[in-house]
Tab-separated table of C-alpha atoms and ligand atoms in Angstrom:
chain	number	residue	atom	x	y	z
A	173	MET	CA	223.603	50.084	99.108
A	174	PHE	CA	225.376	49.043	102.234
A	175	ASP	CA	228.534	47.383	103.515
A	176	SER	CA	230.099	46.917	106.922
A	177	GLY	CA	232.458	49.831	106.201
A	178	VAL	CA	234.124	51.528	103.273
A	179	GLY	CA	234.737	48.339	101.246
A	180	GLY	CA	231.465	48.635	99.328
A	181	LEU	CA	232.668	51.971	97.956
A	182	THR	CA	234.587	49.877	95.395
A	183	VAL	CA	231.168	48.729	94.152
A	184	LEU	CA	229.778	52.265	94.293
A	185	ARG	CA	232.718	53.414	92.179
A	186	ALA	CA	231.772	50.894	89.485
A	187	LEU	CA	228.092	51.870	89.736
A	188	LEU	CA	228.912	55.571	89.337
A	189	ALA	CA	230.872	54.713	86.178
A	190	THR	CA	228.084	52.492	84.793
A	191	LEU	CA	224.993	54.394	85.923
A	192	PRO	CA	226.070	57.997	86.595
A	193	SER	CA	222.551	59.434	86.434
A	194	GLU	CA	221.186	57.522	89.424
A	195	HIS	CA	220.898	58.825	92.981
A	196	TYR	CA	222.896	56.724	95.459
A	197	VAL	CA	222.618	56.296	99.208
A	198	TYR	CA	225.590	54.421	100.638
A	199	LEU	CA	225.511	53.170	104.208
A	200	GLY	CA	228.700	51.936	105.908
A	201	ASP	CA	227.888	50.153	109.149
A	202	THR	CA	231.245	51.210	110.582
A	203	ALA	CA	230.117	50.919	114.205
A	204	ARG	CA	229.754	47.163	113.770
A	205	LEU	CA	232.629	46.422	111.369
A	206	PRO	CA	233.897	43.798	110.723
A	207	TYR	CA	231.003	41.615	109.664
A	208	GLY	CA	233.330	38.867	108.477
A	209	THR	CA	234.220	37.532	111.912
A	210	LYS	CA	230.658	37.652	113.314
A	211	SER	CA	228.099	34.854	113.389
A	212	ALA	CA	225.686	34.460	110.496
A	213	ASP	CA	222.783	35.365	112.809
A	214	SER	CA	224.367	38.662	113.817
A	215	VAL	CA	225.264	39.622	110.238
A	216	ARG	CA	221.734	38.756	109.088
A	217	ARG	CA	220.284	40.994	111.801
A	218	TYR	CA	222.634	43.851	110.890
A	219	ALA	CA	221.840	43.474	107.192
A	220	LEU	CA	218.077	43.591	107.808
A	221	GLN	CA	218.516	46.732	109.921
A	222	ALA	CA	220.703	48.426	107.301
A	223	ALA	CA	218.207	47.542	104.572
A	224	ALA	CA	215.289	48.872	106.644
A	225	ALA	CA	217.123	52.176	107.119
A	226	LEU	CA	217.704	52.435	103.361
A	227	ARG	CA	214.127	51.509	102.476
A	228	GLY	CA	213.040	54.261	104.864
A	229	ARG	CA	214.889	56.654	102.549
A	230	GLY	CA	212.765	55.572	99.602
A	231	VAL	CA	215.314	53.579	97.605
A	232	LYS	CA	214.104	51.754	94.462
A	233	CYS	CA	216.773	49.027	94.542
A	234	LEU	CA	218.985	47.605	97.263
A	235	VAL	CA	222.599	46.621	96.522
A	236	VAL	CA	224.262	44.450	99.155
A	237	ALA	CA	227.822	45.717	98.613
A	238	CYS	CA	229.264	43.202	101.059
A	239	ASN	CA	230.050	39.574	100.298
A	240	THR	CA	229.584	38.479	103.907
A	241	ALA	CA	226.094	39.996	104.117
A	242	THR	CA	225.272	38.636	100.661
A	243	ALA	CA	226.390	35.137	101.668
A	244	VAL	CA	224.286	34.950	104.813
A	245	ALA	CA	221.414	37.402	104.290
A	246	LEU	CA	220.554	37.747	100.582
A	247	ASP	CA	217.564	35.383	100.777
A	248	ALA	CA	216.256	36.999	103.970
A	249	LEU	CA	216.628	40.457	102.408
A	250	ALA	CA	214.897	39.464	99.176
A	251	ALA	CA	212.003	37.867	101.107
A	252	GLY	CA	211.771	40.593	103.742
A	253	PHE	CA	211.859	43.534	101.316
A	254	ASP	CA	209.918	42.106	98.360
A	255	PRO	CA	209.072	43.690	95.860
A	256	LEU	CA	212.217	45.838	96.245
A	257	PRO	CA	214.877	44.388	93.904
A	258	VAL	CA	217.869	43.194	95.933
A	259	VAL	CA	221.223	42.641	94.187
A	260	GLY	CA	224.132	40.948	95.977
A	261	VAL	CA	227.794	40.860	94.986
A	262	LEU	CA	228.407	37.124	95.222
A	263	GLU	CA	226.683	35.860	92.076
A	264	PRO	CA	228.274	38.618	89.939
A	265	GLY	CA	231.664	37.684	91.457
A	266	ALA	CA	231.116	34.048	90.509
A	267	VAL	CA	230.164	35.080	86.960
A	268	ALA	CA	233.365	37.139	86.675
A	269	ALA	CA	235.435	34.182	87.928
A	270	CYS	CA	233.905	31.733	85.467
A	271	ARG	CA	234.482	34.127	82.578
A	272	ALA	CA	238.124	34.594	83.585
A	273	THR	CA	239.312	31.044	84.241
A	274	ARG	CA	240.725	28.918	81.463
A	275	SER	CA	241.906	25.980	83.555
A	276	GLY	CA	238.872	25.814	85.861
A	277	ARG	CA	241.167	26.170	88.871
A	278	VAL	CA	239.880	29.049	90.938
A	279	ALA	CA	241.053	30.451	94.277
A	280	VAL	CA	238.660	32.488	96.407
A	281	ILE	CA	239.732	34.790	99.223
A	282	ALA	CA	237.076	36.292	101.448
A	283	THR	CA	236.089	36.813	105.074
A	284	GLU	CA	235.567	33.970	107.540
A	285	GLY	CA	231.794	34.410	107.326
A	286	THR	CA	231.775	34.149	103.521
A	287	VAL	CA	234.159	31.179	103.388
A	288	ARG	CA	232.407	29.288	106.194
A	289	GLY	CA	229.123	28.926	104.328
A	290	GLY	CA	230.736	27.849	101.028
A	291	ALA	CA	228.503	30.223	99.048
A	292	TYR	CA	231.189	31.084	96.476
A	293	GLU	CA	231.932	27.427	95.744
A	294	ARG	CA	228.251	26.752	95.158
A	295	ALA	CA	227.805	29.818	92.955
A	296	ILE	CA	230.884	28.982	90.845
A	297	ARG	CA	229.959	25.270	90.542
A	298	ARG	CA	226.455	26.177	89.371
A	299	LEU	CA	228.089	27.888	86.387
A	300	LEU	CA	231.131	25.638	85.994
A	301	PRO	CA	230.399	22.211	87.510
A	302	ASP	CA	233.950	20.875	87.014
A	303	ALA	CA	235.673	23.859	88.600
A	304	ARG	CA	238.383	23.070	91.136
A	305	ILE	CA	238.035	25.660	93.843
A	306	VAL	CA	240.154	26.472	96.868
A	307	SER	CA	239.121	29.130	99.344
A	308	ARG	CA	240.582	30.849	102.372
A	309	ALA	CA	239.489	33.403	104.940
A	310	CYS	CA	241.834	36.416	104.922
A	311	PRO	CA	240.483	38.707	107.648
A	312	MET	CA	243.764	40.622	107.964
A	313	PHE	CA	243.180	42.097	104.506
A	314	VAL	CA	240.030	43.823	105.816
A	315	ALA	CA	242.034	45.412	108.637
A	316	LEU	CA	244.810	46.482	106.243
A	317	ALA	CA	242.328	48.014	103.811
A	318	GLU	CA	240.438	49.862	106.551
A	319	GLU	CA	243.763	51.145	107.892
A	320	GLY	CA	244.823	52.300	104.424
A	321	TRP	CA	247.912	50.036	104.529
A	322	THR	CA	247.334	48.698	101.061
A	323	ALA	CA	250.945	48.679	99.843
A	324	GLY	CA	254.386	48.181	101.326
A	325	PRO	CA	256.166	45.478	103.300
A	326	ILE	CA	253.395	44.732	105.807
A	327	ALA	CA	250.712	44.230	103.160
A	328	GLU	CA	253.180	42.138	101.127
A	329	ALA	CA	254.116	39.946	104.093
A	330	VAL	CA	250.455	39.266	104.897
A	331	ALA	CA	249.705	38.495	101.253
A	332	HIS	CA	252.609	36.016	101.097
A	333	ARG	CA	251.400	34.324	104.267
A	334	TYR	CA	247.895	33.872	102.860
A	335	LEU	CA	248.701	33.079	99.241
A	336	ASP	CA	252.108	31.433	98.912
A	337	ASP	CA	250.968	27.826	99.202
A	338	TRP	CA	248.678	28.400	96.205
A	339	PHE	CA	250.844	30.689	94.085
A	340	GLY	CA	254.385	30.635	95.540
A	341	PRO	CA	257.425	28.759	94.214
A	342	GLY	CA	256.497	25.613	96.179
A	343	ALA	CA	252.989	25.473	94.739
A	344	GLY	CA	253.979	23.178	91.852
A	345	THR	CA	251.701	22.507	88.932
A	346	GLY	CA	247.972	22.956	89.185
A	347	LYS	CA	248.131	26.522	90.432
A	348	PRO	CA	244.831	28.394	90.226
A	349	ASP	CA	244.723	30.710	87.217
A	350	THR	CA	242.086	32.972	88.757
A	351	LEU	CA	241.978	34.696	92.134
A	352	VAL	CA	238.543	35.913	93.214
A	353	LEU	CA	238.466	38.860	95.596
A	354	GLY	CA	235.408	37.694	97.525
A	355	CYS	CA	235.328	40.715	99.815
A	356	THR	CA	234.621	44.254	98.702
A	357	HIS	CA	237.558	45.527	100.768
A	358	PHE	CA	240.132	43.515	98.842
A	359	PRO	CA	240.308	45.428	95.515
A	360	MET	CA	242.300	48.100	97.370
A	361	LEU	CA	245.078	45.531	97.760
A	362	GLU	CA	244.989	44.402	94.143
A	363	PRO	CA	248.536	45.517	93.134
A	364	VAL	CA	250.045	43.638	96.087
A	365	LEU	CA	247.873	40.573	95.459
A	366	GLN	CA	248.816	40.569	91.768
A	367	ALA	CA	252.516	40.810	92.631
A	368	VAL	CA	252.260	37.880	95.053
A	369	ALA	CA	249.957	35.724	92.890
A	370	GLY	CA	252.163	36.355	89.850
A	371	PRO	CA	251.500	37.602	86.332
A	372	ASP	CA	249.752	34.384	85.224
A	373	ALA	CA	246.907	34.805	87.734
A	374	THR	CA	243.863	36.798	86.689
A	375	ILE	CA	242.381	38.740	89.579
A	376	VAL	CA	238.638	39.308	89.493
A	377	ASP	CA	236.280	41.172	91.778
A	378	SER	CA	232.556	41.644	91.648
A	379	ALA	CA	232.362	45.440	91.350
A	380	ARG	CA	231.940	45.728	87.571
A	381	THR	CA	229.728	42.668	87.185
A	382	THR	CA	227.543	43.847	90.079
A	383	ALA	CA	227.135	47.235	88.396
A	384	ALA	CA	226.091	45.431	85.206
A	385	ALA	CA	223.602	43.308	87.206
A	386	VAL	CA	222.087	46.453	88.760
A	387	ALA	CA	221.785	48.057	85.319
A	388	ASP	CA	219.995	44.916	84.066
A	389	VAL	CA	217.557	44.810	86.987
A	390	LEU	CA	216.709	48.516	86.734
A	391	GLY	CA	216.352	48.244	82.954
A	392	GLU	CA	214.051	45.200	83.148
A	393	ARG	CA	211.802	46.971	85.644
A	394	GLY	CA	211.780	50.289	83.800
A	395	LEU	CA	213.455	51.976	86.777
A	396	LEU	CA	216.493	53.572	85.122
A	397	ARG	CA	216.818	57.286	85.762
A	398	THR	CA	217.681	59.845	83.113
A	399	ALA	CA	219.507	62.887	84.420
A	400	GLY	CA	218.308	66.199	83.043
A	401	PRO	CA	220.362	69.404	82.708
A	402	GLY	CA	220.995	70.746	86.224
A	403	ASP	CA	219.612	67.512	87.663
A	404	PRO	CA	222.583	65.160	87.998
A	405	GLY	CA	222.712	61.983	90.057
A	406	ARG	CA	223.234	62.639	93.757
A	407	LEU	CA	225.329	60.784	96.302
A	408	GLU	CA	224.496	60.522	99.989
A	409	LEU	CA	227.029	58.900	102.327
A	410	LEU	CA	225.912	57.522	105.696
A	411	ALA	CA	227.951	55.802	108.401
A	412	THR	CA	227.049	54.449	111.809
A	413	ASP	CA	230.281	55.780	113.346
A	414	GLY	CA	233.417	57.814	112.703
A	415	PRO	CA	232.779	60.208	109.769
A	416	GLU	CA	236.405	61.426	109.799
A	417	ARG	CA	237.775	57.931	109.355
A	418	PHE	CA	235.129	57.077	106.756
A	419	ALA	CA	236.051	60.181	104.743
A	420	ARG	CA	239.798	59.654	105.040
A	421	VAL	CA	239.934	55.972	104.173
A	422	GLY	CA	236.871	55.947	101.927
A	423	SER	CA	238.330	58.501	99.500
A	424	GLY	CA	240.826	55.900	98.268
A	425	PHE	CA	238.118	53.280	97.833
A	426	LEU	CA	235.786	55.622	95.965
A	427	GLY	CA	238.561	57.170	93.900
A	428	ARG	CA	237.418	60.708	94.624
A	429	PRO	CA	237.757	62.972	97.644
A	430	ILE	CA	235.225	62.601	100.455
A	431	GLY	CA	235.019	65.379	103.052
A	432	THR	CA	234.026	64.690	106.659
A	433	GLU	CA	231.087	67.032	106.094
A	434	ASP	CA	229.887	64.742	103.252
A	435	VAL	CA	229.302	61.855	105.697
A	436	ARG	CA	226.206	61.803	107.880
A	437	VAL	CA	226.199	59.630	111.011
A	438	VAL	CA	223.013	57.600	111.477
A	439	ASP	CA	221.817	55.151	114.098
A	440	LEU	CA	220.236	51.889	113.032
B	99	DGL	N1	233.501	44.139	102.834
B	99	DGL	C1	232.842	43.045	103.429
B	99	DGL	C2	232.729	41.835	102.520
B	99	DGL	O1	232.682	42.001	101.351
B	99	DGL	C3	233.141	42.615	104.803
B	99	DGL	C4	234.357	42.996	105.522
B	99	DGL	C5	234.082	42.775	106.990
B	99	DGL	O2	233.310	43.562	107.532
B	99	DGL	O3	234.611	41.813	107.558
B	99	DGL	O4	232.668	40.718	102.920
């Protein structure tokens, strides 16, 4: 699996809970983060390079743990790496949103790259044709999450700036009842986002539904691994830059300690 940085570790966390016996290789393309502000062509090129590096390590399934890369490169990855199963986070995120909403009013926050292409709107409308969807690019949330500033006055101020016209006192009736975290970095800010969106908003992200989609794909293809005694699932962490930072910030995303010595730097 890969992401532009540590954000995809929120998806890895869900995968480890769902499929603990598997071996995982996680690649954070930290040298080229953020993906969300780059052109679709650049992100597609980066995604193909990251996937090639992972295929070179003999993976049996590729998880695109980045909404931006999923939005612009999923088709190219599926075609370029066929027959390797490729699972993105966007469709599972749309499924989670459609399950959660009661009013059909859905707000999506994501990176510029994800919002620009309208991929979430299309994915949600395929499942819920009458959905009323608003979306917004929130690139500052990526910076806050990577910096570890996920709570406190600065995170709150940024969240108010991005969300108040949808959820604040002036929003009136017709508020969205569901807020989709369309970027794998954003779950780290969930308590702040919930406080600003209010108790009536259901916050969904794609981590759990992506893990379920991976379990389905591996099951269908007979690829699930069974861990034997003394043969547990292994985890390999790769980054294209800055192992210290990856370990420090990534620990919070993964929900378990990561040491600098656990992160190997690779060149794509
Ligand atoms: N975590 C990534 C996503 O889900 C991208 C963040 C970025 O690199 O801008 O979109």
